[in-house]
Short mmCIF file of C-alpha atoms in Angstrom, two decimals:
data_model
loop_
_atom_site.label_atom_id
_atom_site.label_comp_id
_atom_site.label_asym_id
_atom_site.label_seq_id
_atom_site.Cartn_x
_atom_site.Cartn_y
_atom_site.Cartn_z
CA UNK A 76 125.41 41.45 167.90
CA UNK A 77 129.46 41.26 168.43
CA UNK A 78 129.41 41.63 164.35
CA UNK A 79 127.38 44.43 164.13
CA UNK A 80 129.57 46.05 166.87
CA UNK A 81 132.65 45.27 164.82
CA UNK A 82 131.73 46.80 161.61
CA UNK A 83 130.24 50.28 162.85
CA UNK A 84 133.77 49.73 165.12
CA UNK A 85 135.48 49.19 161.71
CA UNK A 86 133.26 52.39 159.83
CA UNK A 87 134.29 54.87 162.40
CA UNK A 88 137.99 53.25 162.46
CA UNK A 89 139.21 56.02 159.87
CA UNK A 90 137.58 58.92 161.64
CA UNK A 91 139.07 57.95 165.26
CA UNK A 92 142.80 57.55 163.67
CA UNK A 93 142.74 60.34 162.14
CA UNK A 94 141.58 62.03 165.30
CA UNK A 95 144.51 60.71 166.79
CA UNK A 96 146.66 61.72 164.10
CA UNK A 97 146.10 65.37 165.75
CA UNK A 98 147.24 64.23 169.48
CA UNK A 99 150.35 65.39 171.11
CA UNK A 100 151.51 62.09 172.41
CA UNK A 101 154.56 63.18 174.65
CA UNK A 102 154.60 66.15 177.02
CA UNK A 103 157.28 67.67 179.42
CA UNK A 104 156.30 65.91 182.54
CA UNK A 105 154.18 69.09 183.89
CA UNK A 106 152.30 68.58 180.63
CA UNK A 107 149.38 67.04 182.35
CA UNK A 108 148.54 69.47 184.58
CA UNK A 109 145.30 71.31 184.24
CA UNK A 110 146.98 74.58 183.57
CA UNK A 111 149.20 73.38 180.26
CA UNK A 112 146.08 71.09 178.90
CA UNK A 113 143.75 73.96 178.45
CA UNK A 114 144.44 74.31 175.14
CA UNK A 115 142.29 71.38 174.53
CA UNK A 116 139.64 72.73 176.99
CA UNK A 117 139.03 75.53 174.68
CA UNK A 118 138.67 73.69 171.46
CA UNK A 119 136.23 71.20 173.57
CA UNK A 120 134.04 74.41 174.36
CA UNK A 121 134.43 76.16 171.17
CA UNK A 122 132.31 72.87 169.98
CA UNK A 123 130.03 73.45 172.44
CA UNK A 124 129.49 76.85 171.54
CA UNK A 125 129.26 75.93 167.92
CA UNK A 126 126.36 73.34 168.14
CA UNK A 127 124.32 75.19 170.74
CA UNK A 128 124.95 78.38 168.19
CA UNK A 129 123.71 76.20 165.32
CA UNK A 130 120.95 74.98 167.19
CA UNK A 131 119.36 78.48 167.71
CA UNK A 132 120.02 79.81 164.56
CA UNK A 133 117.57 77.12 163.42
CA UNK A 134 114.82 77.99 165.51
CA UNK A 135 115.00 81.53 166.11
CA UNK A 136 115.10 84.24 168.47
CA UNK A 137 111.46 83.79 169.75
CA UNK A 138 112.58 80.46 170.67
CA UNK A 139 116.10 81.08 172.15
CA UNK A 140 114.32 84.27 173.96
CA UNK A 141 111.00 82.47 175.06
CA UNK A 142 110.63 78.82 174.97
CA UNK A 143 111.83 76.68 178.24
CA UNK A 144 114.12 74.66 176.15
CA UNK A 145 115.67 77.60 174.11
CA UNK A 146 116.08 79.43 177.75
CA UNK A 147 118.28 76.34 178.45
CA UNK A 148 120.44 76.34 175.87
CA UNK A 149 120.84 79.82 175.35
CA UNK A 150 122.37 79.39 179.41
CA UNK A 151 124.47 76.49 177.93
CA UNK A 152 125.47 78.81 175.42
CA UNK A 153 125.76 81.91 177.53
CA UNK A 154 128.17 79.78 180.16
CA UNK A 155 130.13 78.14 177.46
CA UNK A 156 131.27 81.30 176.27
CA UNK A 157 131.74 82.88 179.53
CA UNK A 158 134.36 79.68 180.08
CA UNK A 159 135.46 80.24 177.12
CA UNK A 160 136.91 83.74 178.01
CA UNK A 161 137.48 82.71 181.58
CA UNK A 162 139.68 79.51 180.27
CA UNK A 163 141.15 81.40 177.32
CA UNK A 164 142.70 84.16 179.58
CA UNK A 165 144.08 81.53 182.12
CA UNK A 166 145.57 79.98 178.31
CA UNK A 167 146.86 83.45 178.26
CA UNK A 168 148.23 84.29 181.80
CA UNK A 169 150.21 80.29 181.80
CA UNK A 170 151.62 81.17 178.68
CA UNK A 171 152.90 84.96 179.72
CA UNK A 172 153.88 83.30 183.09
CA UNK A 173 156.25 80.91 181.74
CA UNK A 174 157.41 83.70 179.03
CA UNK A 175 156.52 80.13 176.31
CA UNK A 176 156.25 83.45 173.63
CA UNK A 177 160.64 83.34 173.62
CA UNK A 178 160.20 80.31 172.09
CA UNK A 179 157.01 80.34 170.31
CA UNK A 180 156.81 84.28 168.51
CA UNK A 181 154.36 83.49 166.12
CA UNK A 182 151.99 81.81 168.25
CA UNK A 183 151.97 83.82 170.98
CA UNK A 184 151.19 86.61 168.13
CA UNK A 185 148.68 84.09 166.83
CA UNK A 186 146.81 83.91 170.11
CA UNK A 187 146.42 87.16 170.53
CA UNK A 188 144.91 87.70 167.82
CA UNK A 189 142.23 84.80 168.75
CA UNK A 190 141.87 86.74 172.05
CA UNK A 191 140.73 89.76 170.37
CA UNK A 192 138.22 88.11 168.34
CA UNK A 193 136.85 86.10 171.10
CA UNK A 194 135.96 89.28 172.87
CA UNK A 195 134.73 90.66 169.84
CA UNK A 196 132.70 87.57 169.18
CA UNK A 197 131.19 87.88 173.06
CA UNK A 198 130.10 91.36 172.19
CA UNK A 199 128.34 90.58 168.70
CA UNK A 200 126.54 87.86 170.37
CA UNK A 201 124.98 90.42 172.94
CA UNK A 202 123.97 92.00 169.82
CA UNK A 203 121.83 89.34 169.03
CA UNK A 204 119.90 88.12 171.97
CA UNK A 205 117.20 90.32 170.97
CA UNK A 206 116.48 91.95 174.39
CA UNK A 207 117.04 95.24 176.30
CA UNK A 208 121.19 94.36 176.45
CA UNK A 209 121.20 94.17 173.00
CA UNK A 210 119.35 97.40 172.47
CA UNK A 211 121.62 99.24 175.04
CA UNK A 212 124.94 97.47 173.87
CA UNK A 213 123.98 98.11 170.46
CA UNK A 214 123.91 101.63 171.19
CA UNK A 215 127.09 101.82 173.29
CA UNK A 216 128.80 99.60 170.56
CA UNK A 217 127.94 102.07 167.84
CA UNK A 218 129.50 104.88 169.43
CA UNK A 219 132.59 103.35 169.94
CA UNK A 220 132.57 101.97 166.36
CA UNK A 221 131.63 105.33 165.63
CA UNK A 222 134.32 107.06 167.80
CA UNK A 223 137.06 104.53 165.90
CA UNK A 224 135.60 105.59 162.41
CA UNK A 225 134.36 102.02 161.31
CA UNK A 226 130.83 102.66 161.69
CA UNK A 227 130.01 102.52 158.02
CA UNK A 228 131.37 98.41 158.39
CA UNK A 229 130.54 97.91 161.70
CA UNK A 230 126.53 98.89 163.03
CA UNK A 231 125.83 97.48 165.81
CA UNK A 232 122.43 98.77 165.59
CA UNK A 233 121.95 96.62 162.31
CA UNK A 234 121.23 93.19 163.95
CA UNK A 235 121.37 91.34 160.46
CA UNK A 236 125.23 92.73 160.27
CA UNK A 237 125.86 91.92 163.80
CA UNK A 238 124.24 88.11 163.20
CA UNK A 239 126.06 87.91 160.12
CA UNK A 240 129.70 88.80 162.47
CA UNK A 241 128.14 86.22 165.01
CA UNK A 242 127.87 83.41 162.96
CA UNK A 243 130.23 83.71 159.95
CA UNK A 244 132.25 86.14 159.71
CA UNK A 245 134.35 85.69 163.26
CA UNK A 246 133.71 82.33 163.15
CA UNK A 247 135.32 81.29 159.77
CA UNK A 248 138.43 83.63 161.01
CA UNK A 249 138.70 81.81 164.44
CA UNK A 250 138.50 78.45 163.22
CA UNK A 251 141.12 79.30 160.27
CA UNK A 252 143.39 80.63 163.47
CA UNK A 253 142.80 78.25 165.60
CA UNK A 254 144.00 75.48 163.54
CA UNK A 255 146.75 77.18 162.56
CA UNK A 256 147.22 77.77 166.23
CA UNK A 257 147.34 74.07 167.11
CA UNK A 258 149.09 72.69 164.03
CA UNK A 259 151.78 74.94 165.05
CA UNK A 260 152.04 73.90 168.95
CA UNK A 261 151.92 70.15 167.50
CA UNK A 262 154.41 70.29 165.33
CA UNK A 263 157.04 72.33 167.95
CA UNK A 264 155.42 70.28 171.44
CA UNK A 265 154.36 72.28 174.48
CA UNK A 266 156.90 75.07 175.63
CA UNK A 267 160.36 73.81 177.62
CA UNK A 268 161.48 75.28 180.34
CA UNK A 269 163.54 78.46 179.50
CA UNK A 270 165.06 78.46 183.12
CA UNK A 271 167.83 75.63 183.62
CA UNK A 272 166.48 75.23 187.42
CA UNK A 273 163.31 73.48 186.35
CA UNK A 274 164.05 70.11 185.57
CA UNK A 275 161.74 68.05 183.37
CA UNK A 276 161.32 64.94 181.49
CA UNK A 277 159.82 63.85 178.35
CA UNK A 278 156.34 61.54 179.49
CA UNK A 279 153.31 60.21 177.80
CA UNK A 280 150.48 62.31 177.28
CA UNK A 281 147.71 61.33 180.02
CA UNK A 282 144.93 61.35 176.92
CA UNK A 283 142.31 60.07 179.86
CA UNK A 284 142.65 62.45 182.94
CA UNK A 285 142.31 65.11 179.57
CA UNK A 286 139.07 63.63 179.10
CA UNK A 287 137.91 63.31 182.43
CA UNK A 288 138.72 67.31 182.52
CA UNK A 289 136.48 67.90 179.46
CA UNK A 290 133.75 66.11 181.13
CA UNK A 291 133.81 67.83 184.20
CA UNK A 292 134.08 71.25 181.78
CA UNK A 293 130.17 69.73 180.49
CA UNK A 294 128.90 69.25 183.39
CA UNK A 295 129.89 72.60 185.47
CA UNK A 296 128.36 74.65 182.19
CA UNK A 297 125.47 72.55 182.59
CA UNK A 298 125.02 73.44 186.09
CA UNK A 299 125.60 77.11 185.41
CA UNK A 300 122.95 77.09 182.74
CA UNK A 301 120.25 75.19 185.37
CA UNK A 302 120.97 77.32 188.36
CA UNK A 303 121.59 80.54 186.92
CA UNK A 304 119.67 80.88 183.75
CA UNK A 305 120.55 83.25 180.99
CA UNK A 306 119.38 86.99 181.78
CA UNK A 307 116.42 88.06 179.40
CA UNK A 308 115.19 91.58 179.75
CA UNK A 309 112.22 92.27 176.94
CA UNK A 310 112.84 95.51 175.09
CA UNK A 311 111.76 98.67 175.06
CA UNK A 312 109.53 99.53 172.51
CA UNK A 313 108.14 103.26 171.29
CA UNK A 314 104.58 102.30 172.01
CA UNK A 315 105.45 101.75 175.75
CA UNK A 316 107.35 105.26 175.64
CA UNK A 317 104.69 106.73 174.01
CA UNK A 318 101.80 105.14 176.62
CA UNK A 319 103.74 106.06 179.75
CA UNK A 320 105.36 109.38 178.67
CA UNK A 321 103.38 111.00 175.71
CA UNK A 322 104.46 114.52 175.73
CA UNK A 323 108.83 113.27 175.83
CA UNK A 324 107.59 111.36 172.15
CA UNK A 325 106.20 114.61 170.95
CA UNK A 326 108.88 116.94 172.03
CA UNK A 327 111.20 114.24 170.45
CA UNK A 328 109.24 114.35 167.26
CA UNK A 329 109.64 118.38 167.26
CA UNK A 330 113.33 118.04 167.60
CA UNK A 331 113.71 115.34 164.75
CA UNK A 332 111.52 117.76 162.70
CA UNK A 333 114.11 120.84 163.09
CA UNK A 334 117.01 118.49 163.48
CA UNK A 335 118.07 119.38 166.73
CA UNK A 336 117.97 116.10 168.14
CA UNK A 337 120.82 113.59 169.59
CA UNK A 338 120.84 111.98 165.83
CA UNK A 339 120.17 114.89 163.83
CA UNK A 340 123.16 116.57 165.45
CA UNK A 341 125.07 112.97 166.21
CA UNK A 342 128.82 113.47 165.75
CA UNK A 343 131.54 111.01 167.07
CA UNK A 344 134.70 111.70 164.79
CA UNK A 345 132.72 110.60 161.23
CA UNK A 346 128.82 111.10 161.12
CA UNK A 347 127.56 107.31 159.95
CA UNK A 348 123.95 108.82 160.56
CA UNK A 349 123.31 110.73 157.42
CA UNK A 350 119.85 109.87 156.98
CA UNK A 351 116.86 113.13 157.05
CA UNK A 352 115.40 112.63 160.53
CA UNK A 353 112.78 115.17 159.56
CA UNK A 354 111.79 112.75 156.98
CA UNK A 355 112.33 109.48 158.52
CA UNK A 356 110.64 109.89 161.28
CA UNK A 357 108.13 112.53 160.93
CA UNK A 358 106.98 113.50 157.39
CA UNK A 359 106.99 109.42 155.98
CA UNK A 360 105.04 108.25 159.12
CA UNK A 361 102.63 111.37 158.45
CA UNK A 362 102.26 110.20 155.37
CA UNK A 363 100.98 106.75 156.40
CA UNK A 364 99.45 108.14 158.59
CA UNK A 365 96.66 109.94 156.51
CA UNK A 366 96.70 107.36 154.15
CA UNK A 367 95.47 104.88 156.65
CA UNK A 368 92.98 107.09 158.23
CA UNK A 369 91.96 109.55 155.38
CA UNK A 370 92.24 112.61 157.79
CA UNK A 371 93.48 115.57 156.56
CA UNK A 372 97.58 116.01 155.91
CA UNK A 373 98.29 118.52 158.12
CA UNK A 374 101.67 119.08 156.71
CA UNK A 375 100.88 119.82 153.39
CA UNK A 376 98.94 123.41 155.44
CA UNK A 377 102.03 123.70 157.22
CA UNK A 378 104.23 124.27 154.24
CA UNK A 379 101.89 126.15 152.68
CA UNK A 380 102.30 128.46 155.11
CA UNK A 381 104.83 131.20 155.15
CA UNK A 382 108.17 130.67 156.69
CA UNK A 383 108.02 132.80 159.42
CA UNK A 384 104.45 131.23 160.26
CA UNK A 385 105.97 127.65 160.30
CA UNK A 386 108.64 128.80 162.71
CA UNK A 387 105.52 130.32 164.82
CA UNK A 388 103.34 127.04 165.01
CA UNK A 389 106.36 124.73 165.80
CA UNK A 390 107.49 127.49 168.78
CA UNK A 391 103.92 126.98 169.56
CA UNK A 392 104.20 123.07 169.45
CA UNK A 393 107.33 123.09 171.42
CA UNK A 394 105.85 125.50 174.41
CA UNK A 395 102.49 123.25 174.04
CA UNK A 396 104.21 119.83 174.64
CA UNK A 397 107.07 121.09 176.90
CA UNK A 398 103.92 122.13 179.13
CA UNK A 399 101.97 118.53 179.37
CA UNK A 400 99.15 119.54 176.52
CA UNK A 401 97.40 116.98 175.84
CA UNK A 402 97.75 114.90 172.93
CA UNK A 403 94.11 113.94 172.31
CA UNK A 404 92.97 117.30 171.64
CA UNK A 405 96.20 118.50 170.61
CA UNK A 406 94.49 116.25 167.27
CA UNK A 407 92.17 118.96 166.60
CA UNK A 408 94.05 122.34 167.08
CA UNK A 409 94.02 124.76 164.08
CA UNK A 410 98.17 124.46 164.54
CA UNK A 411 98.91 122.05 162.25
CA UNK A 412 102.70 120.95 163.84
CA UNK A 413 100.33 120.60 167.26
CA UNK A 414 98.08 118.63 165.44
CA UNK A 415 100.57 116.43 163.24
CA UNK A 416 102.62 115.88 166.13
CA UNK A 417 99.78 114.62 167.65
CA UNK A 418 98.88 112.45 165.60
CA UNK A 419 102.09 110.77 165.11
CA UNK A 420 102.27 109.81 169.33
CA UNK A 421 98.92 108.38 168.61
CA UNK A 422 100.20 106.52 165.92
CA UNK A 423 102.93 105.58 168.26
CA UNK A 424 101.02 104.18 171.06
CA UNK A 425 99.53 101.65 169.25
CA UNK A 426 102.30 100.31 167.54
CA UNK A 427 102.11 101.54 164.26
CA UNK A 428 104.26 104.45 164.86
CA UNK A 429 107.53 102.06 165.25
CA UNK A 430 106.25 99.23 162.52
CA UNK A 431 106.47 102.38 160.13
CA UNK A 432 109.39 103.50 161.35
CA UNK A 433 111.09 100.85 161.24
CA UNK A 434 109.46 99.45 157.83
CA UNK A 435 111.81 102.43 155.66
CA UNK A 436 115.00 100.57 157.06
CA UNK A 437 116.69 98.22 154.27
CA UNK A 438 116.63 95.31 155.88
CA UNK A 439 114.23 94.47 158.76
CA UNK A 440 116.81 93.41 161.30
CA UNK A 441 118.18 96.98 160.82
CA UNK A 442 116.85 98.77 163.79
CA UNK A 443 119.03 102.26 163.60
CA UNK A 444 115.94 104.45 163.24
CA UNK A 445 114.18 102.44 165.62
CA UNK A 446 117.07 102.65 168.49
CA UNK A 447 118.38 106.24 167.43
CA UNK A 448 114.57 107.45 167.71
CA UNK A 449 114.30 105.54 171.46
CA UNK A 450 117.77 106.76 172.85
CA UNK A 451 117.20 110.52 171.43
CA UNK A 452 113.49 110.15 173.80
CA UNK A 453 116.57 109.38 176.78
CA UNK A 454 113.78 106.61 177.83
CA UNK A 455 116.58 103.75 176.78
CA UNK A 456 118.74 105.58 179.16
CA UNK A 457 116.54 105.72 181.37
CA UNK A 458 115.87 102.20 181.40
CA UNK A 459 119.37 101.15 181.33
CA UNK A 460 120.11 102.91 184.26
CA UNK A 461 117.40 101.02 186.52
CA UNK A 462 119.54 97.98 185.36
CA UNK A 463 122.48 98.84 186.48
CA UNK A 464 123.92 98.81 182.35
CA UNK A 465 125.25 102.45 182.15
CA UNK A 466 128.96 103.47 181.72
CA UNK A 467 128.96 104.68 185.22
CA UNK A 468 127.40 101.97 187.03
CA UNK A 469 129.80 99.40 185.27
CA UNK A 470 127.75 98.25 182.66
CA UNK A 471 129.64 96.82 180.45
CA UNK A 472 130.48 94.34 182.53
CA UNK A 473 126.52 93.32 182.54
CA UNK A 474 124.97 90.97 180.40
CA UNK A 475 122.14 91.33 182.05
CA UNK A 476 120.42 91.72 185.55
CA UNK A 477 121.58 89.82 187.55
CA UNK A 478 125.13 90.21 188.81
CA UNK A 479 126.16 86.62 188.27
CA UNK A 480 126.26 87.61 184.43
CA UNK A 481 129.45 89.38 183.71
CA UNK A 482 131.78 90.72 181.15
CA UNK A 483 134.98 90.73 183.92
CA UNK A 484 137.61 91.46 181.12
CA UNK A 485 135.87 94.74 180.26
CA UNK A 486 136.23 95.99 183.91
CA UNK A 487 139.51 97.98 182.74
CA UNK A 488 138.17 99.82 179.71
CA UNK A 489 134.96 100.16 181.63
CA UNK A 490 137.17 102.30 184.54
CA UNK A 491 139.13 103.94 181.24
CA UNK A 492 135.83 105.29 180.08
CA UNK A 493 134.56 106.79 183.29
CA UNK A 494 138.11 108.62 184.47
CA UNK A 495 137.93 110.37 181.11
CA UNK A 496 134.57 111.15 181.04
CA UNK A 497 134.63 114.66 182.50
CA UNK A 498 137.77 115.43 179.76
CA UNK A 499 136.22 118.16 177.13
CA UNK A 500 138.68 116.95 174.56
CA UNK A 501 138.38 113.45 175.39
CA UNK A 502 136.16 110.66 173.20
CA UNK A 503 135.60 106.98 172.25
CA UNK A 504 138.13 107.46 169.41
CA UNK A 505 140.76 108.41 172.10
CA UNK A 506 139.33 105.36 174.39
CA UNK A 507 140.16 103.10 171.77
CA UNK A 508 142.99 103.85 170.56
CA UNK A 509 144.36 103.58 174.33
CA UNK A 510 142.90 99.85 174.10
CA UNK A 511 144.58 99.33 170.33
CA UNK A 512 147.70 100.34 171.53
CA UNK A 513 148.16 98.35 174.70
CA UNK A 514 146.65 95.25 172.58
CA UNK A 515 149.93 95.99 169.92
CA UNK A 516 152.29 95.94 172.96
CA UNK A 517 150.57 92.81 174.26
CA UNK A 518 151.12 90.92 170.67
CA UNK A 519 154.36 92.11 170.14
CA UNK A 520 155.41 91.56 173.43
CA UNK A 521 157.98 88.46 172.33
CA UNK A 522 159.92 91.47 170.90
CA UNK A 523 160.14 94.14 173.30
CA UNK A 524 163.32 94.04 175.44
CA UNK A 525 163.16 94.40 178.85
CA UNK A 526 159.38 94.29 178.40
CA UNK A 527 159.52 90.42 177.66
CA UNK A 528 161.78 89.94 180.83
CA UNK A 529 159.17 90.95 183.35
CA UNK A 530 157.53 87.51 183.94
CA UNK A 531 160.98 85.79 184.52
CA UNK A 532 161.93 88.95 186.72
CA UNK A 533 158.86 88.76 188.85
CA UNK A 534 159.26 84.78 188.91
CA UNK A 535 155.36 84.61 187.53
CA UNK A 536 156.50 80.84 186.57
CA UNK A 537 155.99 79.52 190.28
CA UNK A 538 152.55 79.28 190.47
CA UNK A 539 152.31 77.21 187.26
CA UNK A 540 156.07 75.29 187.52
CA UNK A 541 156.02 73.77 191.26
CA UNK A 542 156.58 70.53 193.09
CA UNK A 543 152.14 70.07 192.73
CA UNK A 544 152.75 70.24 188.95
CA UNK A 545 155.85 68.83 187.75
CA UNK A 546 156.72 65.33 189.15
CA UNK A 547 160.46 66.05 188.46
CA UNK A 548 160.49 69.44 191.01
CA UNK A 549 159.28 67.02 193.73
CA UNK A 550 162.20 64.65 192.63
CA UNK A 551 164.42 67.18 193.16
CA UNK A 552 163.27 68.11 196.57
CA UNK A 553 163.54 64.90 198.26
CA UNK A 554 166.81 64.37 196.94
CA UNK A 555 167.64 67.59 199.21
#
């Protein structure tokens, strides 16, 4: 037994040394404290986040979204990312603190950087989840994409782009940062002191109180995932819209057919929504329509019809669903709008309407027609105000019902966004350029004068370089 222990001792033997090839064996002598070791909390959590990722990619979002055990680890996942953030700003706010960027340009510039993608990476993975949130953050994230002018790379709505930013495209660019990141605070050692009045002395790395930190990481994720469990909210389909509020669908249909809708007329600094919405979502689904029921095509009367007599019936339509007329007989009137119309909210309440729909996109994780088509009803507005997820109820710090689930770091360009809401000039490309800017002043920080002072001037170090921390302070004080 001994020599079987030995030689799987003796295969991994390689692996662990060169494991602890990559530890920083001597630290100032706050180096131990919880606040300068978080470094290595992140990486622990990043691991986390990348098996419990891996995990549910394999099995799906029916399982992830359905199943007990993907519930579970979708919380694990959920929680590890929200510490993540939470322990990558406090990373942040130690560093700025103790003004380490003097000394350390490049990976201060480095890390912010990572920070950037990490919150990019927490948004993208809303995208995915497959529920309401990602529905309404789609939508929200496409207008700001939009508002930027990097819709055409960046569609939120497309949830096979947003899965393929999830899981390889951030991903590869963290990890390539990250090491980078560490291999560059292991070859210069944590920060020294700047200020002469902290003393400090070179001591061992405590390697075990590290991992005793990491554990306790595990296991308060763990309990965040089993007490509160990862918001799902199912989402909102056309056939429900179409069951509960018929007439909205048709008068939504009308204005997709003379391109007066919130798509057809969609504008946020470049128009990524070139598409015909008269086609896509009214003549094509016609078209299946009566090939799946052999009735007759109503549209080919309508254009056979003069112009001003097409401009008559849909007036007609418009006045006719604007007034509650019913949809069932509106089937059989001699209009033929009233009666293609009609048809198509049939269509929709059964389902086939959206399949359709959503059948002429390229790919089948693309759901732009599907969302545009729901948001221009205002019934995913709707919906997303009963959960609290609008703009001006502080929804984007939601990710999902319950409060417990938040996006915290978001709370300033949330605010941003609603005091400029009411400005007639003012729009998501002016919102984020606001953000982009302050972000360049945060990464070049190291070399703005006066700018780069303020943490020293305000004496942020305290909290982080005191007697509780550093052995050597309380040295000092008995001595007094």
């Amino acid at each position: 037994m001994k020599d079987n222990k030995n030689r799987v001792s003796s295969f991994f033997k390689p692996l662990f040394g060169l494991l602890h090839d990559q530890y920083i064996n001597y630290v100032p002598s706050y180096g131990n404290s919880f606040f300068f070791t978080i470094g290595i909390y992140l990486l622990e959590v990043f691991v986390i986040l990348g098996i419990t990722g891996i995990i549910m990619l394999i099995f799906g979002p029916y399982w992830w979204d359905l199943n007990p055990a993907g519930v579970f680890l979708r919380s694990i996942h959920l929680w590890a990312a929200e510490a993540f953030v939470t322990l990558l700003f406090l990373h942040v706010i130690v560093n700025f603190s103790t003004s380490a960027f003097k000394k350390k340009k490049l990976v201060w510039i480095i890390g912010s950087i990572l920070l950037l993608l990490v919150l990019l990476e927490f948004a993208f993975g809303l995208g995915v989840e497959g529920g309401l949130i990602s529905q309404w953050n789609g939508k929200a994230g496409a207008d700001l994409w939009n508002g930027l002018g990097l819709g055409f790379w960046v569609n939120p709505l497309n949830q096979g782009a947003v899965l393929g930013w999830h899981v390889a495209i951030v991903p590869i660019i963290l990890l390539a940062l990250i090491f980078l990141h560490y291999s560059l605070v292991r070859k210069k050692g944590l920060s020294l002191p700047y200020r002469k009045d902290i003393p400090y002395k070179m001591v061992k790395a405590d390697h075990a109180k590290m991992y005793r930190r990491m554990i306790y990481i595990l296991v308060i994720i763990i309990l965040f995932a089993v007490v509160f469990s990862s918001p799902y909210i199912p989402p909102l389909t056309i056939s429900q819209v179409a069951n509960q509020s018929p007439n909205t669908v048709a008068v939504t249909l009308l204005q997709e057919f003379n391109y007066s809708s919130g798509t057809a007329t969609y504008f946020d600094t470049i128009n990524p929504y070139t598409f015909n919405t008269r086609n896509v979502y009214v003549l094509n689904p016609y078209a299946t329509y009566v090939n799946l029921t052999g009735n007759k095509n109503q549209a080919e009367l309508l254009f056979s019809e003069s112009a001003s007599q097409q401009s008559a019936d849909f007036a007609d339509a418009y006045t006719y669903f604007e007034n509650n007329g019913s949809v069932t007989a509106g089937i059989n009137s001699t209009n033929p709008m009233i009666s293609m119309i009609s048809s198509l909210v049939q269509m929709a309440k059964s389902g086939v309407y959206e399949s359709t729909v959503q059948s002429e996109s390229a790919s089948g994780l693309d759901q732009t027609y599907v969302l545009r088509f729901l948001y221009d009803t205002g019934a995913l507005s709707k919906v997303a105000s009963k959960y609290g997820l609008r703009t001006a109820q502080y929804g984007m710090l939601k990710v999902g019902a319950p409060p417990w689930s938040i996006e915290y770091w978001l709370a300033p360009y949330n605010l941003l966004e609603i005091e400029t809401a009411n400005i007639p000039w003012w729009s998501d490309l002016e919102n984020g350029l606001v953000a982009f800017l302050i972000f360049l002043i945060f990464m070049f920080l190291p070399f703005i004068p006066y700018l780069n002072e303020v943490p020293d001037k305000l004496k942020l170090y305290k909290p982080f370089w005191n007697r509780y921390t550093n052995p050597e302070m309380r040295k000092k004080k008995k001595k007094r």
